[in-house]
Amino acid sequence: METTLRIALQKKGRLHDDSMALMKESGIKFNLGSGRLIASATGYPVEALFLRDDDIPQTVADGVADLGVVGENEYAEKGFELEIVKRLGFSKCRLSLAIPKSENYTDLTWFNNKKIATSYPEILKKFFKEKGISADIHEIAGSVEIAPGIGLADAIFDIVSSGSTLVANSLKEVEVVMQSEALLVANKKLSAEKKALLDQLIFRFNAVQASNSNKYILLNAPNDKVSQIVNILPGMKSPTVLPLAEEGWSSIHSVIQENKFWEVIDQLKANGAEGILIIPIEKMIL
């Protein structure tokens, strides 16, 4: 019988969408049906179990699933012993303390003897203990941001992405407690066969993420400027330089990181580069 990995994924929301996009780019397509909670896949020996985000850590810890894609916030809150296999870099957010806009905030001591509403009591308890703050932590599920407005709490501790929900509820963010992103986590007792499949899966994920964060660049340059331009380009090893039909000119090919794009382009133009083309990379094997 063929060994198959079972991966727990969030059944809906942004983390679900980002996870499914990564799977698709990695050549894995799930056979989804309406309302199905488990799905087989083509392109890789893996099946998906679709769950609530906060159920994923325990599902992996109990061995019901081998792997899971879960928000770091849920991983930290649940506290199960899991292996963090890879930080996935998407579904980023932060867990923050927020108070009514009308309040005058000075420092963390403001929270002493206050009532804080949150869906993440364990993370907040640990943080307040480290900081020497004594507060009444009130756990609620969902709609945390309305708690101060209805008199249920003095402040909240919740996920913040854009901050628009806080603004809509007349709250202001005053302390960031932790940053969060999607994690690929694994049960610590995987068999050798499943570990081998996991290694191959990570290889695919790395290739996809490398291609998304890098671009292929082609440009023309006068031969007397080639050495300066080659020194500017941060290629994987070194840029490729090819002679053009027009005498005295060369074509230079390389790979640049997307976050350095504009910085590099300005330097290239200043050193005589022309006809610069930037091309997306579909896959990048390092």
CSV table of N, CA, C and O in Angstrom, one decimal, residues 173-283:
chain,number,residue,atom,x,y,z
A,173,GLU,N,-4.6,50.4,18.7
A,173,GLU,CA,-3.6,49.4,19.0
A,173,GLU,C,-2.5,50.1,19.8
A,173,GLU,O,-1.9,51.1,19.4
A,174,VAL,N,-2.2,49.5,20.9
A,174,VAL,CA,-1.2,50.2,21.8
A,174,VAL,C,0.1,49.3,22.0
A,174,VAL,O,1.1,49.8,22.4
A,175,GLU,N,-0.1,48.0,21.9
A,175,GLU,CA,1.1,47.1,22.2
A,175,GLU,C,1.0,45.9,21.2
A,175,GLU,O,-0.1,45.2,21.2
A,176,VAL,N,2.1,45.6,20.5
A,176,VAL,CA,2.1,44.4,19.7
A,176,VAL,C,2.8,43.3,20.6
A,176,VAL,O,4.0,43.5,21.0
A,177,VAL,N,2.1,42.2,20.8
A,177,VAL,CA,2.6,41.1,21.7
A,177,VAL,C,3.4,40.1,20.8
A,177,VAL,O,4.4,39.6,21.3
A,178,MET,N,2.9,39.7,19.7
A,178,MET,CA,3.6,38.8,18.8
A,178,MET,C,3.2,38.9,17.4
A,178,MET,O,2.1,39.4,17.0
A,179,GLN,N,4.2,38.6,16.5
A,179,GLN,CA,3.9,38.5,15.1
A,179,GLN,C,3.6,37.1,14.7
A,179,GLN,O,4.0,36.1,15.3
A,180,SER,N,2.7,36.9,13.7
A,180,SER,CA,2.3,35.6,13.3
A,180,SER,C,2.3,35.4,11.8
A,180,SER,O,2.1,36.4,11.1
A,181,GLU,N,2.5,34.2,11.4
A,181,GLU,CA,2.4,33.8,10.0
A,181,GLU,C,2.1,32.4,9.9
A,181,GLU,O,2.0,31.7,10.9
A,182,ALA,N,1.8,31.9,8.7
A,182,ALA,CA,1.4,30.5,8.5
A,182,ALA,C,2.7,29.6,8.8
A,182,ALA,O,3.8,29.9,8.3
A,183,LEU,N,2.5,28.5,9.5
A,183,LEU,CA,3.5,27.5,9.8
A,183,LEU,C,3.1,26.2,9.2
A,183,LEU,O,1.9,25.8,9.2
A,184,LEU,N,4.1,25.4,8.7
A,184,LEU,CA,3.9,24.0,8.4
A,184,LEU,C,4.4,23.2,9.6
A,184,LEU,O,5.6,23.3,9.9
A,185,VAL,N,3.5,22.5,10.3
A,185,VAL,CA,3.9,21.8,11.4
A,185,VAL,C,3.7,20.3,11.2
A,185,VAL,O,2.9,19.9,10.3
A,186,ALA,N,4.5,19.5,11.9
A,186,ALA,CA,4.4,18.0,11.7
A,186,ALA,C,4.4,17.3,13.1
A,186,ALA,O,4.9,17.8,14.1
A,187,ASN,N,3.7,16.1,13.1
A,187,ASN,CA,3.8,15.2,14.2
A,187,ASN,C,5.2,14.8,14.4
A,187,ASN,O,5.9,14.5,13.4
A,188,LYS,N,5.7,14.7,15.6
A,188,LYS,CA,7.1,14.4,15.9
A,188,LYS,C,7.4,12.9,15.7
A,188,LYS,O,8.6,12.5,15.8
A,189,LYS,N,6.4,12.1,15.4
A,189,LYS,CA,6.6,10.6,15.3
A,189,LYS,C,6.3,10.1,13.9
A,189,LYS,O,5.9,9.0,13.8
A,190,LEU,N,6.7,10.9,12.9
A,190,LEU,CA,6.5,10.4,11.5
A,190,LEU,C,7.4,9.2,11.2
A,190,LEU,O,8.5,9.2,11.7
A,191,SER,N,6.9,8.3,10.4
A,191,SER,CA,7.7,7.2,10.0
A,191,SER,C,8.7,7.7,9.0
A,191,SER,O,8.7,8.8,8.5
A,192,ALA,N,9.7,6.8,8.7
A,192,ALA,CA,10.8,7.2,7.8
A,192,ALA,C,10.2,7.4,6.4
A,192,ALA,O,10.7,8.4,5.7
A,193,GLU,N,9.2,6.6,6.0
A,193,GLU,CA,8.6,6.8,4.7
A,193,GLU,C,7.9,8.2,4.6
A,193,GLU,O,8.0,8.9,3.6
A,194,LYS,N,7.2,8.5,5.7
A,194,LYS,CA,6.5,9.8,5.6
A,194,LYS,C,7.4,11.0,5.7
A,194,LYS,O,7.2,12.1,5.1
A,195,LYS,N,8.5,10.8,6.4
A,195,LYS,CA,9.6,11.9,6.5
A,195,LYS,C,10.2,12.1,5.1
A,195,LYS,O,10.4,13.3,4.8
A,196,ALA,N,10.4,11.0,4.4
A,196,ALA,CA,10.9,11.2,3.0
A,196,ALA,C,9.9,12.0,2.1
A,196,ALA,O,10.3,12.8,1.3
A,197,LEU,N,8.6,11.6,2.2
A,197,LEU,CA,7.6,12.4,1.5
A,197,LEU,C,7.5,13.8,1.9
A,197,LEU,O,7.4,14.7,1.1
A,198,LEU,N,7.7,14.1,3.2
A,198,LEU,CA,7.7,15.5,3.7
A,198,LEU,C,8.9,16.2,3.1
A,198,LEU,O,8.7,17.4,2.7
A,199,ASP,N,10.0,15.6,3.1
A,199,ASP,CA,11.2,16.3,2.5
A,199,ASP,C,11.0,16.7,1.1
A,199,ASP,O,11.4,17.8,0.6
A,200,GLN,N,10.3,15.8,0.3
A,200,GLN,CA,10.1,16.1,-1.1
A,200,GLN,C,9.0,17.2,-1.2
A,200,GLN,O,9.1,18.1,-2.1
A,201,LEU,N,8.1,17.2,-0.3
A,201,LEU,CA,7.0,18.3,-0.3
A,201,LEU,C,7.7,19.6,0.0
A,201,LEU,O,7.4,20.7,-0.6
A,202,ILE,N,8.6,19.7,1.0
A,202,ILE,CA,9.3,20.9,1.3
A,202,ILE,C,10.1,21.4,0.2
A,202,ILE,O,10.2,22.6,-0.1
A,203,PHE,N,10.7,20.5,-0.6
A,203,PHE,CA,11.5,20.8,-1.7
A,203,PHE,C,10.6,21.6,-2.7
A,203,PHE,O,11.0,22.6,-3.3
A,204,ARG,N,9.4,21.1,-3.0
A,204,ARG,CA,8.5,21.8,-3.9
A,204,ARG,C,8.1,23.1,-3.4
A,204,ARG,O,8.1,24.1,-4.1
A,205,PHE,N,7.8,23.2,-2.1
A,205,PHE,CA,7.4,24.5,-1.5
A,205,PHE,C,8.6,25.5,-1.6
A,205,PHE,O,8.3,26.7,-2.0
A,206,ASN,N,9.8,25.1,-1.4
A,206,ASN,CA,10.9,26.0,-1.5
A,206,ASN,C,11.1,26.5,-2.9
A,206,ASN,O,11.4,27.7,-3.1
A,207,ALA,N,10.9,25.6,-3.9
A,207,ALA,CA,11.0,26.0,-5.3
A,207,ALA,C,10.0,27.1,-5.7
A,207,ALA,O,10.3,28.1,-6.3
A,208,VAL,N,8.7,26.9,-5.2
A,208,VAL,CA,7.7,27.8,-5.4
A,208,VAL,C,8.0,29.2,-4.8
A,208,VAL,O,7.8,30.2,-5.4
A,209,GLN,N,8.4,29.2,-3.5
A,209,GLN,CA,8.6,30.4,-2.8
A,209,GLN,C,9.8,31.2,-3.3
A,209,GLN,O,9.8,32.4,-3.4
A,210,ALA,N,10.8,30.4,-3.8
A,210,ALA,CA,12.0,31.1,-4.4
A,210,ALA,C,11.6,31.8,-5.7
A,210,ALA,O,12.1,32.9,-6.0
A,211,SER,N,10.7,31.2,-6.5
A,211,SER,CA,10.3,31.8,-7.7
A,211,SER,C,9.5,33.0,-7.5
A,211,SER,O,9.6,34.0,-8.2
A,212,ASN,N,8.7,33.0,-6.4
A,212,ASN,CA,7.8,34.1,-6.1
A,212,ASN,C,8.6,35.3,-5.6
A,212,ASN,O,8.1,36.5,-5.8
A,213,SER,N,9.7,35.1,-5.0
A,213,SER,CA,10.5,36.2,-4.4
A,213,SER,C,11.6,36.7,-5.3
A,213,SER,O,12.3,37.6,-4.9
A,214,ASN,N,11.8,36.1,-6.4
A,214,ASN,CA,12.8,36.4,-7.4
A,214,ASN,C,12.3,36.7,-8.7
A,214,ASN,O,11.2,36.1,-9.1
A,215,LYS,N,13.0,37.5,-9.5
A,215,LYS,CA,12.6,37.8,-10.9
A,215,LYS,C,13.8,37.6,-11.8
A,215,LYS,O,15.0,37.8,-11.4
A,216,TYR,N,13.5,37.2,-13.0
A,216,TYR,CA,14.6,37.0,-14.0
A,216,TYR,C,14.8,38.3,-14.8
A,216,TYR,O,13.8,39.0,-15.2
A,217,ILE,N,16.0,38.8,-14.9
A,217,ILE,CA,16.3,40.1,-15.5
A,217,ILE,C,17.2,39.9,-16.7
A,217,ILE,O,18.1,39.2,-16.7
A,218,LEU,N,16.8,40.6,-17.8
A,218,LEU,CA,17.6,40.6,-19.0
A,218,LEU,C,17.8,42.1,-19.4
A,218,LEU,O,16.9,42.9,-19.3
A,219,LEU,N,19.0,42.4,-19.8
A,219,LEU,CA,19.3,43.8,-20.2
A,219,LEU,C,20.4,43.8,-21.2
A,219,LEU,O,21.2,42.9,-21.4
A,220,ASN,N,20.5,44.9,-21.9
A,220,ASN,CA,21.6,45.2,-22.9
A,220,ASN,C,22.6,46.2,-22.3
A,220,ASN,O,22.1,47.2,-21.6
A,221,ALA,N,23.9,46.1,-22.5
A,221,ALA,CA,24.8,47.0,-22.0
A,221,ALA,C,26.0,47.1,-22.9
A,221,ALA,O,26.4,46.1,-23.5
A,222,PRO,N,26.6,48.3,-22.9
A,222,PRO,CA,27.9,48.5,-23.7
A,222,PRO,C,29.0,47.6,-23.0
A,222,PRO,O,29.0,47.5,-21.8
A,223,ASN,N,29.9,47.1,-23.9
A,223,ASN,CA,30.9,46.2,-23.3
A,223,ASN,C,31.8,46.8,-22.3
A,223,ASN,O,32.2,46.2,-21.4
A,224,ASP,N,32.0,48.1,-22.4
A,224,ASP,CA,32.9,48.8,-21.4
A,224,ASP,C,32.2,49.0,-20.1
A,224,ASP,O,32.8,49.4,-19.1
A,225,LYS,N,30.9,48.6,-20.0
A,225,LYS,CA,30.2,48.8,-18.7
A,225,LYS,C,29.8,47.4,-18.1
A,225,LYS,O,29.2,47.3,-17.0
A,226,VAL,N,30.1,46.3,-18.8
A,226,VAL,CA,29.7,45.0,-18.4
A,226,VAL,C,30.2,44.7,-17.0
A,226,VAL,O,29.5,44.2,-16.2
A,227,SER,N,31.5,44.9,-16.7
A,227,SER,CA,32.0,44.6,-15.4
A,227,SER,C,31.3,45.3,-14.3
A,227,SER,O,31.1,44.7,-13.2
A,228,GLN,N,31.0,46.6,-14.5
A,228,GLN,CA,30.3,47.3,-13.4
A,228,GLN,C,28.9,46.8,-13.2
A,228,GLN,O,28.5,46.6,-12.0
A,229,ILE,N,28.2,46.4,-14.3
A,229,ILE,CA,26.9,45.9,-14.2
A,229,ILE,C,26.8,44.5,-13.5
A,229,ILE,O,26.0,44.2,-12.7
A,230,VAL,N,27.8,43.7,-13.9
A,230,VAL,CA,27.9,42.4,-13.3
A,230,VAL,C,28.1,42.4,-11.8
A,230,VAL,O,27.5,41.7,-11.0
A,231,ASN,N,28.9,43.4,-11.4
A,231,ASN,CA,29.1,43.6,-9.9
A,231,ASN,C,27.8,44.0,-9.2
A,231,ASN,O,27.7,43.8,-8.0
A,232,ILE,N,26.9,44.7,-9.9
A,232,ILE,CA,25.7,45.2,-9.3
A,232,ILE,C,24.7,44.0,-9.2
A,232,ILE,O,24.0,44.0,-8.1
A,233,LEU,N,24.6,43.2,-10.1
A,233,LEU,CA,23.6,42.1,-10.2
A,233,LEU,C,23.9,41.0,-9.2
A,233,LEU,O,24.9,40.4,-9.2
A,234,PRO,N,22.9,40.7,-8.3
A,234,PRO,CA,23.1,39.7,-7.3
A,234,PRO,C,22.6,38.3,-7.8
A,234,PRO,O,21.6,37.8,-7.3
A,235,GLY,N,23.3,37.8,-8.8
A,235,GLY,CA,22.9,36.5,-9.4
A,235,GLY,C,23.0,35.3,-8.4
A,235,GLY,O,23.6,35.4,-7.4
A,236,MET,N,22.4,34.2,-8.8
A,236,MET,CA,22.5,33.0,-8.0
A,236,MET,C,23.9,32.5,-7.9
A,236,MET,O,24.4,32.1,-6.9
A,237,LYS,N,24.7,32.6,-9.0
A,237,LYS,CA,26.1,32.4,-8.9
A,237,LYS,C,26.8,33.6,-9.6
A,237,LYS,O,27.5,34.3,-8.9
A,238,SER,N,26.6,33.7,-10.9
A,238,SER,CA,27.1,34.9,-11.5
A,238,SER,C,26.2,35.1,-12.8
A,238,SER,O,25.7,34.2,-13.3
A,239,PRO,N,26.1,36.4,-13.2
A,239,PRO,CA,25.2,36.7,-14.4
A,239,PRO,C,25.8,36.0,-15.7
A,239,PRO,O,27.0,35.7,-15.8
A,240,THR,N,24.9,35.7,-16.6
A,240,THR,CA,25.3,35.2,-17.9
A,240,THR,C,25.5,36.4,-18.8
A,240,THR,O,24.6,37.3,-18.9
A,241,VAL,N,26.6,36.4,-19.6
A,241,VAL,CA,26.9,37.5,-20.5
A,241,VAL,C,27.0,37.0,-21.9
A,241,VAL,O,27.9,36.1,-22.1
A,242,LEU,N,26.2,37.5,-22.8
A,242,LEU,CA,26.2,37.0,-24.2
A,242,LEU,C,26.4,38.1,-25.2
A,242,LEU,O,25.9,39.2,-25.0
A,243,PRO,N,27.2,38.0,-26.2
A,243,PRO,CA,27.5,39.0,-27.2
A,243,PRO,C,26.2,39.3,-28.0
A,243,PRO,O,25.5,38.3,-28.4
A,244,LEU,N,25.9,40.5,-28.3
A,244,LEU,CA,24.8,40.9,-29.2
A,244,LEU,C,25.3,41.0,-30.7
A,244,LEU,O,26.5,41.1,-30.9
A,245,ALA,N,24.4,41.0,-31.6
A,245,ALA,CA,24.8,41.1,-33.0
A,245,ALA,C,25.4,42.5,-33.3
A,245,ALA,O,26.3,42.6,-34.1
A,246,GLU,N,24.9,43.5,-32.5
A,246,GLU,CA,25.5,44.8,-32.6
A,246,GLU,C,26.9,44.9,-31.9
A,246,GLU,O,27.0,44.6,-30.7
A,247,GLU,N,27.9,45.2,-32.7
A,247,GLU,CA,29.2,45.2,-32.1
A,247,GLU,C,29.4,46.2,-30.9
A,247,GLU,O,28.8,47.3,-31.0
A,248,GLY,N,30.1,45.7,-29.9
A,248,GLY,CA,30.3,46.6,-28.7
A,248,GLY,C,29.2,46.5,-27.7
A,248,GLY,O,29.3,47.2,-26.7
A,249,TRP,N,28.3,45.6,-27.9
A,249,TRP,CA,27.2,45.5,-26.9
A,249,TRP,C,27.0,44.0,-26.5
A,249,TRP,O,27.3,43.1,-27.2
A,250,SER,N,26.5,43.8,-25.2
A,250,SER,CA,26.3,42.5,-24.7
A,250,SER,C,24.9,42.4,-24.1
A,250,SER,O,24.4,43.4,-23.6
A,251,SER,N,24.4,41.2,-24.0
A,251,SER,CA,23.1,40.9,-23.3
A,251,SER,C,23.5,40.2,-22.0
A,251,SER,O,24.3,39.3,-21.9
A,252,ILE,N,23.0,40.7,-20.8
A,252,ILE,CA,23.3,40.2,-19.5
A,252,ILE,C,22.0,39.6,-18.9
A,252,ILE,O,21.0,40.3,-18.9
A,253,HIS,N,22.1,38.4,-18.4
A,253,HIS,CA,20.9,37.7,-17.8
A,253,HIS,C,21.3,37.4,-16.4
A,253,HIS,O,22.4,36.9,-16.1
A,254,SER,N,20.3,37.6,-15.5
A,254,SER,CA,20.5,37.2,-14.1
A,254,SER,C,19.2,37.1,-13.3
A,254,SER,O,18.1,37.2,-13.9
A,255,VAL,N,19.3,36.9,-12.0
A,255,VAL,CA,18.1,36.8,-11.2
A,255,VAL,C,18.3,37.8,-10.0
A,255,VAL,O,19.4,37.9,-9.5
A,256,ILE,N,17.2,38.5,-9.7
A,256,ILE,CA,17.3,39.5,-8.7
A,256,ILE,C,16.1,39.3,-7.7
A,256,ILE,O,15.1,38.8,-8.1
A,257,GLN,N,16.3,39.6,-6.4
A,257,GLN,CA,15.3,39.5,-5.4
A,257,GLN,C,14.3,40.6,-5.7
A,257,GLN,O,14.7,41.8,-5.9
A,258,GLU,N,13.0,40.3,-5.5
A,258,GLU,CA,12.0,41.3,-5.8
A,258,GLU,C,12.1,42.5,-4.9
A,258,GLU,O,11.8,43.6,-5.3
A,259,ASN,N,12.5,42.3,-3.6
A,259,ASN,CA,12.5,43.4,-2.7
A,259,ASN,C,13.7,44.3,-2.9
A,259,ASN,O,13.8,45.4,-2.3
A,260,LYS,N,14.6,43.9,-3.9
A,260,LYS,CA,15.7,44.8,-4.2
A,260,LYS,C,15.6,45.3,-5.6
A,260,LYS,O,16.5,46.0,-6.2
A,261,PHE,N,14.4,45.1,-6.2
A,261,PHE,CA,14.2,45.4,-7.6
A,261,PHE,C,14.5,46.9,-8.0
A,261,PHE,O,15.3,47.2,-8.8
A,262,TRP,N,13.8,47.8,-7.3
A,262,TRP,CA,14.0,49.2,-7.7
A,262,TRP,C,15.4,49.7,-7.4
A,262,TRP,O,16.0,50.5,-8.1
A,263,GLU,N,16.0,49.3,-6.3
A,263,GLU,CA,17.3,49.7,-5.9
A,263,GLU,C,18.3,49.3,-7.0
A,263,GLU,O,19.2,50.0,-7.5
A,264,VAL,N,18.2,48.0,-7.5
A,264,VAL,CA,19.1,47.5,-8.5
A,264,VAL,C,18.8,48.2,-9.9
A,264,VAL,O,19.8,48.5,-10.6
A,265,ILE,N,17.6,48.4,-10.2
A,265,ILE,CA,17.2,49.0,-11.5
A,265,ILE,C,17.9,50.4,-11.6
A,265,ILE,O,18.4,50.7,-12.7
A,266,ASP,N,17.8,51.2,-10.6
A,266,ASP,CA,18.3,52.5,-10.6
A,266,ASP,C,19.9,52.5,-10.8
A,266,ASP,O,20.4,53.3,-11.6
A,267,GLN,N,20.5,51.5,-10.1
A,267,GLN,CA,22.0,51.4,-10.3
A,267,GLN,C,22.3,50.9,-11.7
A,267,GLN,O,23.3,51.4,-12.3
A,268,LEU,N,21.5,50.0,-12.3
A,268,LEU,CA,21.8,49.5,-13.6
A,268,LEU,C,21.7,50.6,-14.7
A,268,LEU,O,22.5,50.8,-15.5
A,269,LYS,N,20.6,51.4,-14.5
A,269,LYS,CA,20.4,52.5,-15.5
A,269,LYS,C,21.5,53.6,-15.4
A,269,LYS,O,22.0,54.1,-16.4
A,270,ALA,N,22.0,53.8,-14.2
A,270,ALA,CA,23.1,54.8,-13.9
A,270,ALA,C,24.4,54.3,-14.6
A,270,ALA,O,25.2,55.1,-14.9
A,271,ASN,N,24.5,53.0,-14.8
A,271,ASN,CA,25.7,52.4,-15.3
A,271,ASN,C,25.5,52.0,-16.8
A,271,ASN,O,26.3,51.2,-17.3
A,272,GLY,N,24.5,52.5,-17.5
A,272,GLY,CA,24.4,52.4,-18.9
A,272,GLY,C,23.6,51.2,-19.4
A,272,GLY,O,23.5,51.0,-20.6
A,273,ALA,N,22.8,50.6,-18.5
A,273,ALA,CA,22.0,49.5,-19.0
A,273,ALA,C,20.8,50.0,-19.8
A,273,ALA,O,20.2,51.0,-19.4
A,274,GLU,N,20.4,49.2,-20.8
A,274,GLU,CA,19.3,49.6,-21.7
A,274,GLU,C,18.4,48.4,-21.9
A,274,GLU,O,18.9,47.2,-21.7
A,275,GLY,N,17.2,48.6,-22.4
A,275,GLY,CA,16.3,47.5,-22.8
A,275,GLY,C,16.1,46.5,-21.6
A,275,GLY,O,16.2,45.3,-21.9
A,276,ILE,N,15.9,47.0,-20.4
A,276,ILE,CA,15.8,46.1,-19.3
A,276,ILE,C,14.4,45.4,-19.3
A,276,ILE,O,13.4,46.0,-19.3
A,277,LEU,N,14.4,44.1,-19.2
A,277,LEU,CA,13.2,43.2,-19.1
A,277,LEU,C,13.2,42.5,-17.8
A,277,LEU,O,14.2,41.9,-17.4
A,278,ILE,N,12.0,42.5,-17.1
A,278,ILE,CA,11.9,41.7,-15.9
A,278,ILE,C,10.8,40.7,-16.1
A,278,ILE,O,9.7,41.0,-16.5
A,279,ILE,N,11.1,39.4,-15.9
A,279,ILE,CA,10.3,38.3,-16.2
A,279,ILE,C,10.0,37.5,-15.0
A,279,ILE,O,10.9,37.1,-14.2
A,280,PRO,N,8.7,37.1,-14.7
A,280,PRO,CA,8.4,36.2,-13.6
A,280,PRO,C,9.0,34.9,-13.8
A,280,PRO,O,9.2,34.4,-14.9
A,281,ILE,N,9.4,34.2,-12.6
A,281,ILE,CA,10.0,32.9,-12.7
A,281,ILE,C,8.9,31.9,-12.2
A,281,ILE,O,8.3,32.1,-11.1
A,282,GLU,N,8.6,30.9,-13.0
A,282,GLU,CA,7.5,30.0,-12.6
A,282,GLU,C,8.0,29.0,-11.5
A,282,GLU,O,7.3,28.8,-10.5
A,283,LYS,N,9.2,28.5,-11.6
A,283,LYS,CA,9.7,27.6,-10.6
A,283,LYS,C,11.2,27.9,-10.5
A,283,LYS,O,11.9,28.2,-11.5
